[in-house]
Amino acid sequence: METALPTPTSATASPAAATAAPEPSPTSEPAPTLSPAPTVVVPECRQPLPQGGLIALCPDGAMLWLDGSLSREEQAAIAAQVEDDLAAVQREFKWTLRTRAVIHVRAGRDGYVDTLRSVFGYGGATAEYIADNSVAFFEPSLRTIAVNWDEIRDRKPIAAIRHELTHVVTLEACAPRCDLVPAWFNEGEARLQETTVGAEWRLVRVRYEAASMLATATLLPLTTLWTQAQWNAYGDWMGYYKYQEAARAIELIKEDVGPDAIPKIYARMRAGDDVPRAYAALSGRSWASFVGGLDARIAAGVAAPRGIVTVAPGADGTGLSYLLYGFPAEANVTLRIRSHAVDQTQEVAVSPQGALFGSIDNTYPQGEYTITAAIGADTVAAVTAVKRGGRLMQEDFEFPYTSLYR
């Protein structure tokens, strides 16, 4: 769960008073010719199929339905994202889809709910629940994805579409033995694929939030996440953190198996091996040794059992993000963020898994920041990081930033 830091107030220039001005004198010089705006190219379908207010696009390997209210630039960006994401996932699995991936990208929540009802056939209550608890959703029986664009557009880079496309490819790659794919393996690989879009902050969260689960004794045995029903039973905070644990487990499995781990494992599953047998055959280690050593390896993947880690750029593609991890479950923490121009203090509560994620975006001045976290009078963790980009401190700023950021 992210904390929203206050946006600093900025000074705005008042418009100058209107004054009479002489009329312009005629000139013989020709007016400058404006350069034409660059053409935005979108992957049109050979036989467009209008569907209500939706527009059909056909990026390589996909059938894309977009709200007509989205700008041409947004349509082109989404199509390019889908094409890149699908290519990346197919490379990961060494698998080419036999049919196009079908994706409905709706501008906002209302359209998202409409797709869940009219395309997926869900009842009103189910559609509303899914819309409240997801930003994108894959329906296996239809092999179709729905996306709420308004909820993902500001995260940089966008990863939700790649997550769902991983499920699409998985469903082909596991056949005819998809019954052998554990829910945590399927979902963990999809979450790990989110980290491959060039977003280091996502991978940092996977590793450090899994470690925070370990520190708070909230890691779940993988056996409790094996079936889809078991997986779906965990909601609320654990509904998020189960993805982090599963992704970290997948990362370690891939480390043990080596190059092309995912296609090798799925090839063995298609031949009838379950994950424990496939892992043992490919890694030369027993499944029991993997499970028995998982806690120690999760702990070894972070700098300390408790602390603050920073990463740049942050979750919005600018500034930097920070993560408190390994704190006591639901601890009340005094969080202080300081620089040469900022001194901000907040009282926050970490998650039941002992972590809290936040960002210092480009509304904050650039420079060196010190972030400290205290419980009561005791400073528990501190870190200093340099934030690049953002608001410049100019001499004509006559107001003190410290008074605005408290």
GROMACS .gro file of C-alpha atoms in nm:
model
  406
    1MET     CA    1   0.000   0.000   0.000
    2GLU     CA    2   0.144   0.336  -0.099
    3THR     CA    3   0.148   0.646   0.113
    4ALA     CA    4   0.051   0.968  -0.055
    5LEU     CA    5   0.289   1.244   0.041
    6PRO     CA    6   0.153   1.600   0.041
    7THR     CA    7   0.203   1.787  -0.279
    8PRO     CA    8   0.401   2.107  -0.221
    9THR     CA    9   0.232   2.436  -0.289
   10SER     CA   10   0.388   2.626  -0.577
   11ALA     CA   11   0.398   2.997  -0.635
   12THR     CA   12   0.208   3.114  -0.943
   13ALA     CA   13   0.273   3.432  -1.132
   14SER     CA   14  -0.016   3.680  -1.147
   15PRO     CA   15  -0.110   3.794  -1.496
   16ALA     CA   16   0.014   4.142  -1.574
   17ALA     CA   17  -0.245   4.418  -1.588
   18ALA     CA   18  -0.379   4.482  -1.935
   19THR     CA   19  -0.226   4.786  -2.098
   20ALA     CA   20  -0.303   4.958  -2.425
   21ALA     CA   21  -0.059   4.863  -2.697
   22PRO     CA   22  -0.001   5.015  -3.041
   23GLU     CA   23  -0.152   4.825  -3.329
   24PRO     CA   24   0.103   4.617  -3.519
   25SER     CA   25   0.258   4.776  -3.826
   26PRO     CA   26   0.217   4.594  -4.155
   27THR     CA   27   0.518   4.397  -4.270
   28SER     CA   28   0.621   4.254  -4.601
   29GLU     CA   29   0.784   3.948  -4.440
   30PRO     CA   30   0.589   3.624  -4.493
   31ALA     CA   31   0.441   3.455  -4.190
   32PRO     CA   32   0.638   3.153  -4.072
   33THR     CA   33   0.511   2.818  -4.193
   34LEU     CA   34   0.417   2.579  -3.914
   35SER     CA   35   0.560   2.228  -3.932
   36PRO     CA   36   0.291   1.963  -3.960
   37ALA     CA   37   0.222   1.769  -3.643
   38PRO     CA   38   0.373   1.421  -3.648
   39THR     CA   39   0.133   1.152  -3.760
   40VAL     CA   40   0.033   0.905  -3.491
   41VAL     CA   41   0.031   0.556  -3.638
   42VAL     CA   42  -0.181   0.281  -3.486
   43PRO     CA   43  -0.193  -0.084  -3.599
   44GLU     CA   44  -0.523  -0.090  -3.784
   45CYS     CA   45  -0.696  -0.423  -3.838
   46ARG     CA   46  -0.737  -0.544  -4.196
   47GLN     CA   47  -1.110  -0.575  -4.140
   48PRO     CA   48  -1.205  -0.338  -3.857
   49LEU     CA   49  -1.500  -0.459  -3.654
   50PRO     CA   50  -1.672  -0.172  -3.471
   51GLN     CA   51  -1.815  -0.282  -3.138
   52GLY     CA   52  -2.029  -0.015  -2.979
   53GLY     CA   53  -1.803   0.274  -2.881
   54LEU     CA   54  -1.490   0.059  -2.907
   55ILE     CA   55  -1.213   0.075  -3.164
   56ALA     CA   56  -1.040  -0.241  -3.290
   57LEU     CA   57  -0.660  -0.245  -3.327
   58CYS     CA   58  -0.441  -0.538  -3.424
   59PRO     CA   59  -0.088  -0.519  -3.283
   60ASP     CA   60   0.123  -0.824  -3.366
   61GLY     CA   61  -0.029  -1.129  -3.197
   62ALA     CA   62  -0.322  -0.951  -3.031
   63MET     CA   63  -0.676  -0.829  -3.088
   64LEU     CA   64  -0.718  -0.503  -2.901
   65TRP     CA   65  -1.048  -0.331  -2.821
   66LEU     CA   66  -1.011   0.028  -2.699
   67ASP     CA   67  -1.252   0.294  -2.579
   68GLY     CA   68  -1.307   0.550  -2.851
   69SER     CA   69  -1.266   0.824  -2.590
   70LEU     CA   70  -0.895   0.747  -2.558
   71SER     CA   71  -0.674   0.983  -2.756
   72ARG     CA   72  -0.493   0.868  -3.068
   73GLU     CA   73  -0.166   0.897  -2.876
   74GLU     CA   74  -0.298   0.677  -2.596
   75GLN     CA   75  -0.425   0.420  -2.845
   76ALA     CA   76  -0.084   0.404  -3.012
   77ALA     CA   77   0.095   0.378  -2.676
   78ILE     CA   78  -0.132   0.096  -2.557
   79ALA     CA   79  -0.092  -0.096  -2.882
   80ALA     CA   80   0.287  -0.062  -2.865
   81GLN     CA   81   0.283  -0.173  -2.501
   82VAL     CA   82   0.076  -0.482  -2.583
   83GLU     CA   83   0.303  -0.576  -2.872
   84ASP     CA   84   0.618  -0.536  -2.660
   85ASP     CA   85   0.468  -0.720  -2.363
   86LEU     CA   86   0.345  -1.013  -2.566
   87ALA     CA   87   0.679  -1.050  -2.743
   88ALA     CA   88   0.862  -1.045  -2.407
   89VAL     CA   89   0.638  -1.307  -2.248
   90GLN     CA   90   0.661  -1.536  -2.551
   91ARG     CA   91   1.041  -1.508  -2.535
   92GLU     CA   92   1.033  -1.600  -2.166
   93PHE     CA   93   0.828  -1.914  -2.238
   94LYS     CA   94   0.986  -1.981  -2.579
   95TRP     CA   95   0.628  -2.017  -2.696
   96THR     CA   96   0.433  -1.848  -2.977
   97LEU     CA   97   0.060  -1.816  -2.925
   98ARG     CA   98  -0.150  -2.011  -3.172
   99THR     CA   99  -0.434  -1.758  -3.149
  100ARG     CA  100  -0.444  -1.385  -3.089
  101ALA     CA  101  -0.456  -1.256  -2.732
  102VAL     CA  102  -0.782  -1.063  -2.689
  103ILE     CA  103  -0.762  -0.751  -2.472
  104HIS     CA  104  -1.028  -0.492  -2.384
  105VAL     CA  105  -0.876  -0.167  -2.254
  106ARG     CA  106  -1.145   0.057  -2.108
  107ALA     CA  107  -1.089   0.421  -2.020
  108GLY     CA  108  -1.222   0.398  -1.664
  109ARG     CA  109  -1.409   0.196  -1.406
  110ASP     CA  110  -1.751   0.213  -1.573
  111GLY     CA  111  -1.618   0.067  -1.896
  112TYR     CA  112  -1.420  -0.193  -1.702
  113VAL     CA  113  -1.736  -0.309  -1.526
  114ASP     CA  114  -1.922  -0.308  -1.858
  115THR     CA  115  -1.663  -0.544  -2.010
  116LEU     CA  116  -1.676  -0.773  -1.707
  117ARG     CA  117  -2.053  -0.795  -1.748
  118SER     CA  118  -2.114  -0.784  -2.124
  119VAL     CA  119  -1.805  -0.973  -2.245
  120PHE     CA  120  -1.717  -1.198  -1.952
  121GLY     CA  121  -2.080  -1.260  -1.858
  122TYR     CA  122  -2.036  -1.187  -1.487
  123GLY     CA  123  -2.327  -1.075  -1.274
  124GLY     CA  124  -2.342  -0.720  -1.143
  125ALA     CA  125  -2.217  -0.798  -0.792
  126THR     CA  126  -1.925  -1.006  -0.923
  127ALA     CA  127  -1.825  -0.740  -1.175
  128GLU     CA  128  -1.835  -0.467  -0.911
  129TYR     CA  129  -1.625  -0.677  -0.672
  130ILE     CA  130  -1.361  -0.746  -0.938
  131ALA     CA  131  -1.353  -0.378  -1.036
  132ASP     CA  132  -1.299  -0.280  -0.672
  133ASN     CA  133  -1.014  -0.526  -0.627
  134SER     CA  134  -0.824  -0.529  -0.955
  135VAL     CA  135  -0.690  -0.308  -1.232
  136ALA     CA  136  -0.679  -0.584  -1.494
  137PHE     CA  137  -0.836  -0.928  -1.513
  138PHE     CA  138  -0.797  -1.244  -1.720
  139GLU     CA  139  -1.084  -1.487  -1.778
  140PRO     CA  140  -0.931  -1.826  -1.869
  141SER     CA  141  -1.245  -1.975  -2.023
  142LEU     CA  142  -1.260  -1.688  -2.274
  143ARG     CA  143  -0.884  -1.629  -2.296
  144THR     CA  144  -0.968  -1.260  -2.274
  145ILE     CA  145  -0.820  -0.975  -2.071
  146ALA     CA  146  -0.996  -0.663  -1.940
  147VAL     CA  147  -0.798  -0.356  -1.831
  148ASN     CA  148  -0.896  -0.040  -1.642
  149TRP     CA  149  -0.669   0.214  -1.814
  150ASP     CA  150  -0.739   0.491  -1.564
  151GLU     CA  151  -0.593   0.278  -1.285
  152ILE     CA  152  -0.266   0.183  -1.456
  153ARG     CA  153  -0.177   0.475  -1.681
  154ASP     CA  154   0.027   0.665  -1.420
  155ARG     CA  155   0.249   0.376  -1.312
  156LYS     CA  156   0.574   0.386  -1.504
  157PRO     CA  157   0.643   0.162  -1.673
  158ILE     CA  158   0.304  -0.006  -1.703
  159ALA     CA  159   0.316  -0.372  -1.602
  160ALA     CA  160  -0.042  -0.493  -1.549
  161ILE     CA  161  -0.092  -0.591  -1.913
  162ARG     CA  162   0.227  -0.800  -1.913
  163HIS     CA  163   0.104  -0.978  -1.600
  164GLU     CA  164  -0.223  -1.082  -1.766
  165LEU     CA  165  -0.054  -1.177  -2.093
  166THR     CA  166   0.164  -1.415  -1.892
  167HIS     CA  167  -0.153  -1.599  -1.793
  168VAL     CA  168  -0.260  -1.615  -2.159
  169VAL     CA  169   0.070  -1.773  -2.265
  170THR     CA  170   0.074  -2.003  -1.962
  171LEU     CA  171  -0.265  -2.144  -2.057
  172GLU     CA  172  -0.128  -2.260  -2.392
  173ALA     CA  173   0.216  -2.363  -2.267
  174CYS     CA  174   0.080  -2.593  -1.995
  175ALA     CA  175  -0.173  -2.781  -2.211
  176PRO     CA  176  -0.272  -3.061  -2.185
  177ARG     CA  177  -0.156  -3.077  -1.821
  178CYS     CA  178  -0.256  -2.738  -1.684
  179ASP     CA  179  -0.386  -2.925  -1.381
  180LEU     CA  180  -0.022  -2.965  -1.274
  181VAL     CA  181   0.043  -2.589  -1.251
  182PRO     CA  182   0.017  -2.466  -0.889
  183ALA     CA  183  -0.164  -2.136  -0.844
  184TRP     CA  184   0.139  -1.980  -0.674
  185PHE     CA  185   0.361  -2.085  -0.966
  186ASN     CA  186   0.125  -1.934  -1.223
  187GLU     CA  187   0.069  -1.611  -1.030
  188GLY     CA  188   0.429  -1.581  -0.914
  189GLU     CA  189   0.560  -1.597  -1.270
  190ALA     CA  190   0.305  -1.336  -1.380
  191ARG     CA  191   0.410  -1.103  -1.097
  192LEU     CA  192   0.778  -1.160  -1.175
  193GLN     CA  193   0.712  -1.068  -1.538
  194GLU     CA  194   0.595  -0.728  -1.413
  195THR     CA  195   0.953  -0.661  -1.304
  196THR     CA  196   1.090  -0.715  -1.655
  197VAL     CA  197   0.946  -0.399  -1.809
  198GLY     CA  198   1.236  -0.188  -1.684
  199ALA     CA  199   1.094  -0.112  -1.339
  200GLU     CA  200   1.358  -0.189  -1.078
  201TRP     CA  201   1.126  -0.065  -0.804
  202ARG     CA  202   0.893  -0.357  -0.867
  203LEU     CA  203   1.171  -0.613  -0.821
  204VAL     CA  204   1.289  -0.433  -0.507
  205ARG     CA  205   0.938  -0.465  -0.366
  206VAL     CA  206   0.921  -0.836  -0.447
  207ARG     CA  207   1.249  -0.913  -0.270
  208TYR     CA  208   1.215  -0.684   0.029
  209GLU     CA  209   0.845  -0.736   0.094
  210ALA     CA  210   0.898  -1.113   0.090
  211ALA     CA  211   1.176  -1.057   0.344
  212SER     CA  212   0.940  -0.842   0.550
  213MET     CA  213   0.691  -1.128   0.554
  214LEU     CA  214   0.966  -1.350   0.688
  215ALA     CA  215   1.053  -1.096   0.960
  216THR     CA  216   0.691  -1.080   1.074
  217ALA     CA  217   0.635  -1.457   1.051
  218THR     CA  218   0.365  -1.407   0.786
  219LEU     CA  219   0.521  -1.612   0.504
  220LEU     CA  220   0.277  -1.875   0.385
  221PRO     CA  221   0.374  -2.238   0.318
  222LEU     CA  222   0.360  -2.290  -0.059
  223THR     CA  223   0.134  -2.589   0.005
  224THR     CA  224  -0.135  -2.345   0.123
  225LEU     CA  225  -0.124  -2.164  -0.214
  226TRP     CA  226  -0.131  -2.469  -0.440
  227THR     CA  227  -0.487  -2.474  -0.573
  228GLN     CA  228  -0.670  -2.176  -0.719
  229ALA     CA  229  -0.928  -2.202  -0.441
  230GLN     CA  230  -0.651  -2.184  -0.180
  231TRP     CA  231  -0.495  -1.888  -0.359
  232ASN     CA  232  -0.824  -1.701  -0.387
  233ALA     CA  233  -0.899  -1.752  -0.017
  234TYR     CA  234  -0.635  -1.496   0.081
  235GLY     CA  235  -0.755  -1.137   0.048
  236ASP     CA  236  -0.694  -0.800   0.211
  237TRP     CA  237  -0.325  -0.742   0.288
  238MET     CA  238  -0.230  -1.105   0.229
  239GLY     CA  239  -0.410  -1.083  -0.104
  240TYR     CA  240  -0.127  -0.853  -0.213
  241TYR     CA  241   0.167  -1.006  -0.030
  242LYS     CA  242   0.102  -1.361  -0.154
  243TYR     CA  243   0.208  -1.236  -0.498
  244GLN     CA  244   0.538  -1.107  -0.361
  245GLU     CA  245   0.616  -1.436  -0.189
  246ALA     CA  246   0.523  -1.638  -0.497
  247ALA     CA  247   0.731  -1.417  -0.728
  248ARG     CA  248   1.033  -1.447  -0.500
  249ALA     CA  249   0.997  -1.826  -0.498
  250ILE     CA  250   0.984  -1.828  -0.879
  251GLU     CA  251   1.293  -1.609  -0.897
  252LEU     CA  252   1.485  -1.856  -0.680
  253ILE     CA  253   1.360  -2.157  -0.879
  254LYS     CA  254   1.483  -1.993  -1.199
  255GLU     CA  255   1.818  -1.929  -1.032
  256ASP     CA  256   1.847  -2.301  -0.947
  257VAL     CA  257   1.735  -2.438  -1.283
  258GLY     CA  258   1.939  -2.193  -1.489
  259PRO     CA  259   1.878  -2.053  -1.840
  260ASP     CA  260   1.537  -2.115  -1.997
  261ALA     CA  261   1.399  -2.238  -1.665
  262ILE     CA  262   1.036  -2.159  -1.743
  263PRO     CA  263   1.014  -2.332  -2.085
  264LYS     CA  264   1.202  -2.632  -1.945
  265ILE     CA  265   0.966  -2.665  -1.649
  266TYR     CA  266   0.657  -2.632  -1.867
  267ALA     CA  267   0.791  -2.889  -2.112
  268ARG     CA  268   0.822  -3.137  -1.827
  269MET     CA  269   0.474  -3.052  -1.701
  270ARG     CA  270   0.329  -3.114  -2.047
  271ALA     CA  271   0.496  -3.455  -2.026
  272GLY     CA  272   0.333  -3.528  -1.690
  273ASP     CA  273   0.578  -3.408  -1.423
  274ASP     CA  274   0.448  -3.187  -1.144
  275VAL     CA  275   0.654  -2.889  -1.025
  276PRO     CA  276   0.845  -3.077  -0.750
  277ARG     CA  277   0.953  -3.352  -0.993
  278ALA     CA  278   1.033  -3.106  -1.271
  279TYR     CA  279   1.239  -2.893  -1.032
  280ALA     CA  280   1.434  -3.194  -0.903
  281ALA     CA  281   1.507  -3.325  -1.253
  282LEU     CA  282   1.622  -2.987  -1.385
  283SER     CA  283   1.811  -2.850  -1.084
  284GLY     CA  284   1.960  -3.168  -0.940
  285ARG     CA  285   1.817  -3.074  -0.600
  286SER     CA  286   1.523  -3.218  -0.414
  287TRP     CA  287   1.202  -3.019  -0.378
  288ALA     CA  288   1.224  -3.070  -0.003
  289SER     CA  289   1.562  -2.894  -0.001
  290PHE     CA  290   1.416  -2.599  -0.191
  291VAL     CA  291   1.123  -2.561   0.046
  292GLY     CA  292   1.343  -2.615   0.351
  293GLY     CA  293   1.591  -2.349   0.242
  294LEU     CA  294   1.341  -2.091   0.118
  295ASP     CA  295   1.332  -1.880   0.436
  296ALA     CA  296   1.711  -1.854   0.455
  297ARG     CA  297   1.740  -1.756   0.089
  298ILE     CA  298   1.471  -1.490   0.119
  299ALA     CA  299   1.655  -1.346   0.420
  300ALA     CA  300   1.989  -1.354   0.237
  301GLY     CA  301   1.846  -1.154  -0.052
  302VAL     CA  302   1.820  -0.829   0.145
  303ALA     CA  303   2.077  -0.608   0.312
  304ALA     CA  304   1.942  -0.643   0.669
  305PRO     CA  305   1.640  -0.796   0.846
  306ARG     CA  306   1.491  -0.448   0.895
  307GLY     CA  307   1.554  -0.117   0.726
  308ILE     CA  308   1.469   0.132   0.453
  309VAL     CA  309   1.564   0.073   0.091
  310THR     CA  310   1.539   0.333  -0.188
  311VAL     CA  311   1.520   0.298  -0.564
  312ALA     CA  312   1.525   0.548  -0.851
  313PRO     CA  313   1.336   0.622  -1.061
  314GLY     CA  314   1.030   0.574  -0.847
  315ALA     CA  315   0.689   0.425  -0.913
  316ASP     CA  316   0.574   0.714  -1.133
  317GLY     CA  317   0.889   0.703  -1.346
  318THR     CA  318   1.044   1.004  -1.170
  319GLY     CA  319   1.201   1.089  -0.836
  320LEU     CA  320   1.269   0.801  -0.603
  321SER     CA  321   1.068   0.552  -0.403
  322TYR     CA  322   1.139   0.409  -0.060
  323LEU     CA  323   1.032   0.096   0.124
  324LEU     CA  324   1.027   0.037   0.497
  325TYR     CA  325   1.052  -0.337   0.563
  326GLY     CA  326   1.096  -0.580   0.851
  327PHE     CA  327   0.916  -0.359   1.105
  328PRO     CA  328   0.684  -0.506   1.369
  329ALA     CA  329   0.343  -0.588   1.224
  330GLU     CA  330   0.119  -0.280   1.199
  331ALA     CA  331   0.370  -0.072   1.395
  332ASN     CA  332   0.307   0.302   1.426
  333VAL     CA  333   0.611   0.472   1.282
  334THR     CA  334   0.727   0.834   1.274
  335LEU     CA  335   0.854   0.887   0.921
  336ARG     CA  336   1.076   1.189   0.859
  337ILE     CA  337   1.196   1.307   0.517
  338ARG     CA  338   1.463   1.579   0.514
  339SER     CA  339   1.674   1.762   0.258
  340HIS     CA  340   1.824   2.108   0.226
  341ALA     CA  341   1.476   2.235   0.136
  342VAL     CA  342   1.233   1.991   0.296
  343ASP     CA  343   1.161   1.877   0.649
  344GLN     CA  344   0.848   1.664   0.659
  345THR     CA  345   0.724   1.435   0.935
  346GLN     CA  346   0.435   1.190   0.918
  347GLU     CA  347   0.286   0.936   1.152
  348VAL     CA  348   0.224   0.619   0.952
  349ALA     CA  349   0.136   0.256   1.016
  350VAL     CA  350   0.315  -0.025   0.836
  351SER     CA  351   0.127  -0.325   0.699
  352PRO     CA  352   0.063  -0.644   0.898
  353GLN     CA  353   0.362  -0.776   0.704
  354GLY     CA  354   0.580  -0.497   0.843
  355ALA     CA  355   0.631  -0.289   0.529
  356LEU     CA  356   0.535   0.048   0.384
  357PHE     CA  357   0.604   0.184   0.034
  358GLY     CA  358   0.612   0.551  -0.062
  359SER     CA  359   0.760   0.793  -0.312
  360ILE     CA  360   0.932   1.129  -0.331
  361ASP     CA  361   0.816   1.245  -0.671
  362ASN     CA  362   0.914   1.537  -0.890
  363THR     CA  363   0.702   1.786  -0.698
  364TYR     CA  364   0.989   1.772  -0.448
  365PRO     CA  365   1.320   1.951  -0.503
  366GLN     CA  366   1.617   1.757  -0.628
  367GLY     CA  367   1.902   1.688  -0.390
  368GLU     CA  368   2.011   1.459  -0.109
  369TYR     CA  369   1.734   1.323   0.114
  370THR     CA  370   1.757   1.150   0.449
  371ILE     CA  371   1.466   0.925   0.542
  372THR     CA  372   1.435   0.808   0.901
  373ALA     CA  373   1.181   0.582   1.069
  374ALA     CA  374   1.131   0.584   1.445
  375ILE     CA  375   0.913   0.385   1.681
  376GLY     CA  376   0.852   0.600   1.985
  377ALA     CA  377   1.174   0.779   2.074
  378ASP     CA  378   1.397   0.521   1.905
  379THR     CA  379   1.522   0.564   1.549
  380VAL     CA  380   1.485   0.220   1.397
  381ALA     CA  381   1.619   0.280   1.047
  382ALA     CA  382   1.764   0.557   0.833
  383VAL     CA  383   1.887   0.594   0.478
  384THR     CA  384   2.025   0.876   0.263
  385ALA     CA  385   1.966   0.891  -0.112
  386VAL     CA  386   2.007   1.143  -0.392
  387LYS     CA  387   1.695   1.244  -0.582
  388ARG     CA  388   1.763   1.369  -0.934
  389GLY     CA  389   1.522   1.582  -1.131
  390GLY     CA  390   1.227   1.774  -1.001
  391ARG     CA  391   1.174   2.120  -0.866
  392LEU     CA  392   1.476   2.350  -0.879
  393MET     CA  393   1.551   2.581  -0.588
  394GLN     CA  394   1.573   2.922  -0.753
  395GLU     CA  395   1.676   3.240  -0.577
  396ASP     CA  396   1.346   3.410  -0.654
  397PHE     CA  397   1.155   3.152  -0.445
  398GLU     CA  398   1.083   3.372  -0.145
  399PHE     CA  399   0.888   3.122   0.063
  400PRO     CA  400   1.039   2.866   0.300
  401TYR     CA  401   0.983   2.509   0.183
  402THR     CA  402   1.006   2.376   0.537
  403SER     CA  403   0.682   2.551   0.630
  404LEU     CA  404   0.502   2.394   0.334
  405TYR     CA  405   0.614   2.036   0.379
  406ARG     CA  406   0.549   1.984   0.750
   0.00000   0.00000   0.00000
